[in-house]
Structures are given as structure tokens and as C-alpha cells.
Coordinates of C-alpha atoms in Angstrom, one line a residue:
M131 CA 311.1 70.1 63.5
M132 CA 314.7 70.5 62.7
T133 CA 316.8 67.4 62.4
H134 CA 319.7 66.7 64.7
A135 CA 322.2 67.5 61.9
A136 CA 320.6 70.9 61.4
Y137 CA 321.7 72.1 64.8
D138 CA 325.2 73.4 65.2
C139 CA 325.2 72.2 68.8
D140 CA 322.9 70.8 71.4
V141 CA 323.6 73.3 74.2
L142 CA 325.1 76.8 73.6
V143 CA 326.6 78.5 76.6
I144 CA 327.1 82.3 76.6
G145 CA 330.0 83.3 78.9
G146 CA 333.5 82.0 79.4
G147 CA 333.9 82.7 83.1
I148 CA 334.2 80.0 85.6
V149 CA 330.4 79.3 85.9
G150 CA 329.9 79.1 82.1
L151 CA 333.0 76.8 81.6
S152 CA 332.0 74.6 84.6
T153 CA 328.5 74.2 83.0
A154 CA 330.1 73.2 79.7
Y155 CA 332.4 70.8 81.6
A156 CA 329.5 69.3 83.5
L157 CA 327.5 68.8 80.2
T158 CA 330.4 66.9 78.6
R159 CA 330.8 64.7 81.7
T160 CA 327.1 64.1 82.5
A161 CA 326.0 63.3 79.0
P162 CA 329.0 62.3 76.9
G163 CA 328.3 63.0 73.2
T164 CA 326.4 66.2 73.9
R165 CA 327.5 68.8 71.5
V166 CA 328.5 71.9 73.5
T167 CA 329.6 75.3 72.3
V168 CA 330.7 78.2 74.5
L169 CA 330.7 81.8 73.2
E170 CA 332.9 84.4 75.0
K171 CA 333.2 88.0 73.9
E172 CA 336.8 88.4 75.3
K173 CA 339.9 87.0 73.8
G174 CA 340.3 84.4 76.6
P175 CA 338.6 82.9 79.7
A176 CA 338.0 84.5 83.1
R177 CA 338.6 88.1 82.1
H178 CA 336.0 89.6 84.5
Q179 CA 334.6 88.4 87.8
T180 CA 336.4 85.1 87.8
G181 CA 339.8 86.6 87.2
R182 CA 339.4 89.7 89.4
N183 CA 338.4 88.4 92.8
S184 CA 340.4 87.7 95.9
G185 CA 341.0 84.1 95.0
V186 CA 339.5 82.7 98.2
I187 CA 338.0 79.2 98.4
H188 CA 335.1 80.0 100.8
S189 CA 334.0 77.7 103.6
G190 CA 330.3 78.5 103.4
I191 CA 330.0 79.8 107.0
Y192 CA 328.3 83.1 106.0
Y193 CA 325.3 81.6 104.1
P194 CA 321.9 80.7 105.6
P195 CA 321.3 76.9 105.9
G196 CA 319.2 75.7 103.0
S197 CA 320.3 78.5 100.6
L198 CA 322.0 77.6 97.3
K199 CA 325.1 79.5 98.4
A200 CA 325.4 77.4 101.5
R201 CA 324.7 74.1 99.7
Y202 CA 327.1 74.7 96.8
A203 CA 329.9 76.5 98.8
L204 CA 330.0 73.6 101.3
T205 CA 330.4 71.0 98.6
G206 CA 332.1 73.2 96.1
G207 CA 335.0 74.2 98.3
A208 CA 336.1 70.6 98.9
E209 CA 335.6 69.8 95.2
M210 CA 337.6 72.9 94.2
V211 CA 340.6 71.8 96.3
D212 CA 340.4 68.3 94.8
F213 CA 340.2 69.8 91.3
C214 CA 343.3 72.0 91.9
R215 CA 345.2 69.0 93.4
E216 CA 344.3 66.7 90.5
H217 CA 345.4 69.3 87.9
A218 CA 348.4 70.8 89.7
I219 CA 346.8 74.2 90.0
P220 CA 348.3 76.5 92.6
H221 CA 346.2 76.4 95.8
A222 CA 346.5 76.3 99.6
V223 CA 344.1 75.4 102.4
T224 CA 345.1 78.0 105.1
G225 CA 342.0 78.5 107.2
K226 CA 340.8 82.0 108.1
L227 CA 340.0 84.3 111.0
I228 CA 336.9 86.3 111.4
V229 CA 337.7 89.0 113.9
A230 CA 335.4 91.2 116.0
T231 CA 337.0 94.6 116.7
D232 CA 334.0 96.2 118.5
R233 CA 331.7 94.8 121.2
A234 CA 328.7 95.4 119.0
E235 CA 330.0 92.8 116.6
L236 CA 330.2 90.0 119.3
P237 CA 326.6 88.8 118.9
R238 CA 327.1 88.5 115.1
L239 CA 330.3 86.6 115.6
H240 CA 328.5 84.2 118.0
A241 CA 325.8 83.7 115.4
L242 CA 328.4 82.8 112.9
V243 CA 329.8 80.2 115.3
Q244 CA 326.3 78.6 115.6
R245 CA 325.8 78.7 111.8
G246 CA 329.2 77.2 111.1
R247 CA 328.5 74.3 113.5
K248 CA 325.1 73.7 111.8
H249 CA 327.0 73.4 108.6
G250 CA 329.4 70.9 110.2
L251 CA 332.4 73.2 109.7
P252 CA 335.5 73.1 112.0
V253 CA 335.0 76.3 113.9
R254 CA 337.2 77.4 116.8
E255 CA 336.5 80.3 119.1
L256 CA 339.5 82.5 119.9
G257 CA 340.3 85.2 122.5
P258 CA 342.8 88.0 121.9
A259 CA 345.8 85.9 122.9
Q260 CA 344.8 83.0 120.7
I261 CA 344.3 85.5 117.8
A262 CA 347.9 86.4 118.2
E263 CA 349.0 82.8 117.9
Y264 CA 347.6 82.7 114.4
E265 CA 348.1 86.3 113.4
P266 CA 350.6 88.2 115.6
K267 CA 349.9 91.6 114.1
V268 CA 346.1 91.3 114.0
R269 CA 344.1 92.8 116.9
G270 CA 340.6 92.0 118.0
L271 CA 338.3 91.4 121.0
A272 CA 337.4 87.9 119.8
A273 CA 337.6 85.8 116.6
I274 CA 336.7 82.5 115.1
R275 CA 338.9 80.3 113.0
V276 CA 337.4 78.3 110.1
G277 CA 339.9 75.6 109.0
T278 CA 338.4 74.8 105.6
T279 CA 339.0 78.1 103.9
G280 CA 341.7 78.4 101.3
V281 CA 343.0 80.2 98.2
C282 CA 343.6 79.2 94.6
D283 CA 344.3 80.5 91.1
F284 CA 340.7 80.7 89.7
R285 CA 342.0 81.9 86.3
A286 CA 344.0 78.7 86.1
V287 CA 340.9 76.7 87.1
A288 CA 338.9 78.3 84.3
A289 CA 341.7 77.6 81.7
R290 CA 341.8 74.0 82.8
L291 CA 338.0 73.7 82.5
A292 CA 338.3 75.1 79.0
D293 CA 340.9 72.5 78.1
E294 CA 338.7 69.7 79.5
V295 CA 335.7 70.9 77.5
R296 CA 337.8 71.0 74.3
G297 CA 339.2 67.6 75.1
A298 CA 335.7 66.2 75.3
G299 CA 334.8 67.5 71.9
G300 CA 333.3 70.9 72.9
V301 CA 333.8 74.1 71.0
I302 CA 334.9 77.3 72.6
R303 CA 334.9 80.5 70.6
F304 CA 336.7 83.6 72.1
G305 CA 336.1 87.0 70.6
A306 CA 332.5 86.1 69.9
E307 CA 330.2 88.7 71.4
V308 CA 326.5 87.8 71.1
T309 CA 324.4 90.6 69.5
A310 CA 321.1 88.9 68.7
I311 CA 319.1 85.8 69.9
D312 CA 316.2 84.4 67.9
R313 CA 314.1 81.9 69.8
R314 CA 312.0 79.5 67.7
P315 CA 309.8 76.5 68.5
W316 CA 312.7 74.2 67.7
G317 CA 315.3 76.1 69.8
V318 CA 317.5 79.2 69.5
A319 CA 319.7 80.9 66.9
V320 CA 322.4 83.2 68.1
R321 CA 324.3 85.8 66.0
T322 CA 327.7 87.2 67.1
A323 CA 329.2 90.6 66.2
D324 CA 331.3 89.1 63.4
G325 CA 328.3 87.5 61.8
L326 CA 328.6 83.9 63.1
V327 CA 325.2 82.2 63.5
V328 CA 325.0 79.2 66.0
R329 CA 321.8 77.1 66.2
A330 CA 321.1 75.1 69.4
R331 CA 318.4 73.2 71.1
V332 CA 319.1 75.1 74.4
L333 CA 320.8 78.3 75.4
V334 CA 322.5 78.7 78.7
N335 CA 323.1 82.3 79.8
C336 CA 326.2 82.6 82.0
A337 CA 327.0 86.2 80.9
G338 CA 327.7 87.6 84.4
L339 CA 327.8 91.3 84.2
H340 CA 325.6 91.2 81.1
C341 CA 323.3 88.4 82.0
D342 CA 320.2 90.5 82.2
R343 CA 320.9 92.0 78.8
V344 CA 321.3 88.5 77.3
A345 CA 318.1 87.4 78.9
R346 CA 316.2 90.3 77.3
L347 CA 317.9 89.5 73.9
A348 CA 316.4 86.1 74.2
G349 CA 312.9 87.6 74.8
D350 CA 312.8 86.8 78.5
E351 CA 312.1 89.5 81.2
P352 CA 314.5 88.7 84.0
G353 CA 312.7 90.7 86.7
M354 CA 316.0 92.1 87.9
R355 CA 318.8 94.4 86.8
I356 CA 322.5 94.0 87.2
V357 CA 323.9 96.9 89.2
P358 CA 327.7 96.9 89.0
F359 CA 329.7 97.5 92.2
R360 CA 333.4 98.1 91.8
G361 CA 335.6 96.4 94.4
E362 CA 338.9 98.2 94.9
Y363 CA 342.0 96.4 96.2
Y364 CA 345.4 97.3 97.6
E365 CA 348.5 95.1 97.8
L366 CA 350.4 95.1 101.1
A367 CA 354.0 96.2 100.7
R368 CA 354.9 94.3 103.9
P369 CA 353.2 90.9 103.3
E370 CA 355.0 89.5 106.4
L371 CA 352.4 91.4 108.5
V372 CA 349.7 88.8 107.5
R373 CA 350.1 85.0 107.6
G374 CA 346.8 83.9 106.2
L375 CA 343.2 85.2 105.7
V376 CA 341.7 87.7 108.0
Y377 CA 338.1 89.0 107.7
P378 CA 335.9 91.4 109.7
V379 CA 332.5 90.4 111.0
P380 CA 330.1 91.0 108.1
D381 CA 327.0 93.2 108.3
P382 CA 324.1 90.9 107.5
A383 CA 322.2 93.8 105.9
F384 CA 324.6 93.7 102.9
P385 CA 325.8 90.8 100.6
F386 CA 329.4 92.2 100.9
L387 CA 331.9 90.7 103.3
G388 CA 333.8 93.9 104.0
V389 CA 337.5 94.7 103.5
H390 CA 339.6 91.7 104.3
L391 CA 343.2 90.6 104.2
T392 CA 344.1 87.8 101.8
R393 CA 347.4 86.1 101.6
G394 CA 347.5 84.4 98.2
F395 CA 349.0 81.2 97.0
D396 CA 352.0 83.3 95.7
G397 CA 352.7 84.9 99.1
S398 CA 351.4 88.3 98.2
V399 CA 348.7 89.9 100.5
H400 CA 345.8 91.8 99.0
I401 CA 343.5 94.1 101.0
G402 CA 339.9 94.8 99.9
P403 CA 337.5 95.0 98.3
N404 CA 335.3 97.9 99.2
A405 CA 332.0 98.2 97.3
V406 CA 331.2 101.4 95.3
P407 CA 328.7 101.9 92.4
A408 CA 330.4 101.7 89.0
A409 CA 329.5 103.9 86.1
A410 CA 330.0 100.9 83.7
R411 CA 329.5 97.2 83.9
E412 CA 333.2 96.8 83.3
G413 CA 334.1 99.9 85.1
Y414 CA 337.4 98.8 86.7
D415 CA 338.5 102.4 87.1
R416 CA 336.4 105.3 88.3
S417 CA 337.2 107.1 85.1
V418 CA 335.4 104.5 83.0
V419 CA 331.9 105.8 82.2
R420 CA 329.6 104.2 79.7
P421 CA 326.5 106.4 79.4
R422 CA 324.1 103.7 78.2
E423 CA 325.1 101.4 81.0
L424 CA 324.9 104.1 83.6
L425 CA 321.5 105.1 82.3
S426 CA 320.4 101.4 82.7
T427 CA 321.4 101.5 86.3
L428 CA 319.9 104.9 87.1
S429 CA 316.6 104.1 85.3
W430 CA 316.0 101.0 87.4
P431 CA 313.7 101.8 90.3
G432 CA 315.6 99.3 92.5
S433 CA 318.8 101.4 92.2
W434 CA 317.1 104.4 93.8
R435 CA 315.5 102.3 96.5
I436 CA 319.0 100.9 97.4
A437 CA 320.4 104.4 97.6
R438 CA 317.6 105.7 99.9
R439 CA 317.8 102.6 102.1
H440 CA 321.5 102.3 102.5
W441 CA 322.9 105.8 101.8
R442 CA 325.0 105.8 105.1
Y443 CA 326.7 102.6 104.2
G444 CA 327.3 103.8 100.6
A445 CA 328.7 107.1 101.7
G446 CA 331.2 105.3 103.9
E447 CA 332.3 103.1 101.0
M448 CA 332.6 106.1 98.7
H449 CA 334.7 108.0 101.3
R450 CA 337.1 105.0 101.6
S451 CA 337.3 104.8 97.8
L452 CA 338.2 108.5 97.4
S453 CA 340.5 108.7 100.5
K454 CA 343.4 106.4 100.9
R455 CA 343.7 107.6 104.5
A456 CA 340.2 106.6 105.3
F457 CA 340.7 103.2 103.7
T458 CA 343.9 102.7 105.7
E459 CA 342.1 103.6 108.9
A460 CA 339.5 101.0 108.2
V461 CA 342.2 98.4 107.7
R462 CA 344.0 99.5 110.9
R463 CA 341.0 98.2 112.9
L464 CA 342.3 94.7 112.1
L465 CA 345.9 95.5 111.4
P466 CA 347.1 98.4 113.6
E467 CA 350.6 98.5 112.2
V468 CA 349.6 99.2 108.6
T469 CA 350.3 102.7 107.1
E470 CA 349.3 104.5 104.0
D471 CA 352.7 103.8 102.5
D472 CA 352.1 100.0 103.0
L473 CA 349.2 100.1 100.5
R474 CA 349.9 99.8 96.8
P475 CA 347.0 100.1 94.3
S476 CA 346.0 96.7 92.8
P477 CA 343.6 95.9 90.0
A478 CA 339.9 96.3 90.8
G479 CA 337.0 94.0 90.2
V480 CA 333.4 94.6 89.5
R481 CA 330.6 92.5 91.2
A482 CA 327.6 91.8 89.0
Q483 CA 324.9 92.3 91.7
A484 CA 321.3 91.5 90.8
V485 CA 318.8 94.0 92.2
L486 CA 315.1 93.5 92.2
R487 CA 312.6 96.3 91.3
D488 CA 311.8 96.9 94.9
G489 CA 315.5 97.5 95.8
T490 CA 316.2 94.0 97.2
L491 CA 319.8 93.0 96.7
V492 CA 319.5 89.4 95.6
D493 CA 321.6 87.5 98.2
D494 CA 321.5 84.0 96.7
F495 CA 322.4 82.4 93.4
L496 CA 319.5 83.0 91.0
I497 CA 318.8 80.6 88.1
R498 CA 315.6 81.0 86.0
E499 CA 314.3 79.0 83.1
A500 CA 312.2 79.7 80.0
P501 CA 311.5 77.8 76.8
H502 CA 314.8 76.7 75.4
T503 CA 316.8 78.8 77.9
V504 CA 318.4 78.6 81.3
H505 CA 319.6 82.0 82.7
V506 CA 322.1 82.3 85.6
L507 CA 321.1 85.8 86.8
N508 CA 323.0 86.2 90.1
A509 CA 326.3 84.4 90.7
P510 CA 328.6 86.6 92.7
S511 CA 330.9 85.3 95.5
P512 CA 331.1 82.4 96.4
A513 CA 330.3 81.4 92.8
A514 CA 334.0 80.7 91.9
T515 CA 334.3 78.4 95.0
A516 CA 331.0 76.7 94.1
A517 CA 331.5 76.6 90.4
L518 CA 331.6 72.8 90.0
P519 CA 328.2 72.1 91.7
I520 CA 326.6 75.2 90.2
G521 CA 327.8 73.9 86.8
R522 CA 326.2 70.5 87.4
E523 CA 322.9 72.1 88.4
V524 CA 322.8 74.4 85.4
A525 CA 323.8 71.5 83.1
R526 CA 321.0 69.3 84.6
R527 CA 318.4 71.9 83.8
A528 CA 319.8 72.5 80.3
L529 CA 319.7 68.7 79.6
L530 CA 316.1 68.5 80.7
R531 CA 315.3 71.4 78.4
A532 CA 317.1 69.8 75.5
G533 CA 315.4 66.4 76.2
A534 CA 312.0 68.1 76.1
A535 CA 312.8 69.8 72.8
T536 CA 313.0 66.5 70.9
E537 CA 312.6 62.8 71.3
R538 CA 315.1 62.1 68.5
T539 CA 318.2 62.4 70.8
P540 CA 317.9 59.9 73.7
R541 CA 321.5 60.5 74.6
L542 CA 320.5 63.9 76.0
R543 CA 319.3 62.7 79.4
A544 CA 318.9 64.4 82.7
A545 CA 321.7 64.2 85.3
P546 CA 320.9 61.7 88.1

């Protein structure tokens, strides 16, 4: 067996988004002295899902009791606010409205009230006049207000996590794209595009949009495929129309929350996202097509099963993507005064959605383990909100794997 000195690190994390950096942060705090290295292919942190979302700190009201999303969002939201406050990161706890604009949505709204109360959240039911007290320009038949929702700068959070990891002795290498993984009885060896080789006891895969590819590089069959969905945003030219956060009632058949209005910590208001299939995993513009990645999506049986099952929903999303007028009409259900001229294009994001072979859209965080590896295979929204508890859970599993690999490093212990 290799000696401790022969390893370049104890735990190697692939991915410099908020989940990867939170995992590295948790490792350095849970087991001080653990040698941690993070490899990120971009030139800086949070360049993809973390830095391209709506910046919302979610309350956890949408997620079924007992799910990882519910558990981690409920604790993670409060922790994220505390982290932002401690490190002077821009944030605000504004609360949000979830608004029903059609009578058919009222039973779903009532179900959210019941779920929120089970979670112990501060939920207030509102009629049309009360909606106007919070949002004078928003119209609806009924709404609920959840007081714990907020906004923050997740890019700044990721940058701070990176600083904390380095301060604890961890190593973060940007511009380090992983091209090969060799798993051995003693651990793993990883090679990057520029020829760097890193040997570790345990590999943690937090590669987001590329997590299934990294799992296969490690020799593990993930049993799912990342199908990328582009989320397109507009910025509101008249931000005074919206005071806080306004959401539609979500359709429980889909893991997407629908087009919503988000007033950020800087006072700007963004509207979106929709959800349309992307022709590349980093397809932030519809003109970006990567044939190999598109073939990966089209060759996965689950992709076709999604299309057959949800083609009406998908057609509506595509129509709103291609037609600004149609997008505006969708927004006008919540905000009647908005016009096409009020909507200015804003940078898009891409959601890394795990899809099973049978076409199931994985609706919870998905973490799987194999010898010397821990793979985070589904971590879309609310992963940024829940990053701190997710990071602790992934770190706990990695430390258990590292402790099982050798008895010569008693300092690698499981988290309590």
C-alpha cells in the first residue's frame, strides 16, 4: 500500500462550483489537517450553475418532507444567511409571494400551505387585496407569503469558500480540466489536460454539468445522464414594478419552478428562467451546438421518453423561448403592466438535470458512492441554498471512504 507521503492529497474534489467548494470547506473544518485539492477546469470559481442562477436563497417550501432537498434547504437557507452576514457578502431576506392566477391552481397553492406548515415555515395566506399590500403591481386570485426566502451573491459565496479552503491549507487549481482517472486498490490518480497528475485516497465528483462523464472516467456507471436545460432570463427595465420575489404556483409534474420575478440584492429585477433543451452542456446561447454532447443527449433513452411524456409542456417552453411576445404574455399573468419593451435580454444559465433511463427526471439530490469515489450526480436548485449542509454530507462520506482506505491516518475520521 502507498505511504501517506506518496499521496498528493487525501481527498481530491473535481469541480469549483459552490457544492465542490463547500465540500472542500467542510473537509478542512471537519477534519483539520486533511489534505484537500480542488480541480476546476475554468479560470475561476462558480462559472456555471452557481454563477448563472437567480440568486435566490430558497425556503424549502416546495420539497417533499423527508427529501434531501427539503432537509438541506431548510437548514441551508438559514446557514447561508449567517455565512453571508459573517463574511459581509451582499444578501437580503425579503420573503416571497407564490401567486395563483387561475382557479385550477388554488388546490396546489393550498397544498403548499400545508407543506410549508409541516416544515415549520412562516406561511401567510393572502387574498387579492393583501397581495397588493406587498406587491401593488402583481395580480392574482390568492397567494401565500413565505418570510424566510432571500437573495444573495452566490458567486461571492463561492469565492469566499475558496479563500477559506486555501486559508486552511487546501489547494485549488483553476484551469485544470480532468481528462483521465485511474482507480487503483490504494486510491485514484487523476490526470489533467496540461499533464498534471494528482494521486488521492478518495475522489469527490462535483463536476455539475459533466458529473456523469467524470463518473464514467472513474469506471463507475452512474445509471443516469445529464440532460442540459437552458434557462433564459430577461432583466426588467422598470424594476420599480416589483418589490421582492414573486413566483407562480409550480406544476408538480416538473422539477422547474416556472418563470418568476426576482429583485436582487443590487435592486435589479430578473424574470425567468424558462426551461428548454440545450444543444450543449454549456449551451448558454441557442447558437451553441456541440455535436458530441448533443449526441449524448439524443442517444439516451430517457431523453426520448421525456419528450413523449411531456411534449406539450416542452412545446410551450420552446414557444416562449423563440417568441418574446409569448414570454411577455406569460409574465403578464403575474405582472399585467409589463410590456415587451420592458424586457431586456440577460445572461442565461444551464441546469444540469439528471435523467434516468426510463425518462424519470431526478427530483432530489443524488449522491452515489463506489470504491474510493463519491459522486454528486444531481444537484440543481436549491443546491446553492443548501450548499453548506450538502458539503458536510459529501465530506462525511469522503472521510469514511478515506478512513477505510488505510489505517495509517487516524486523523481522517468521520464527521459526527
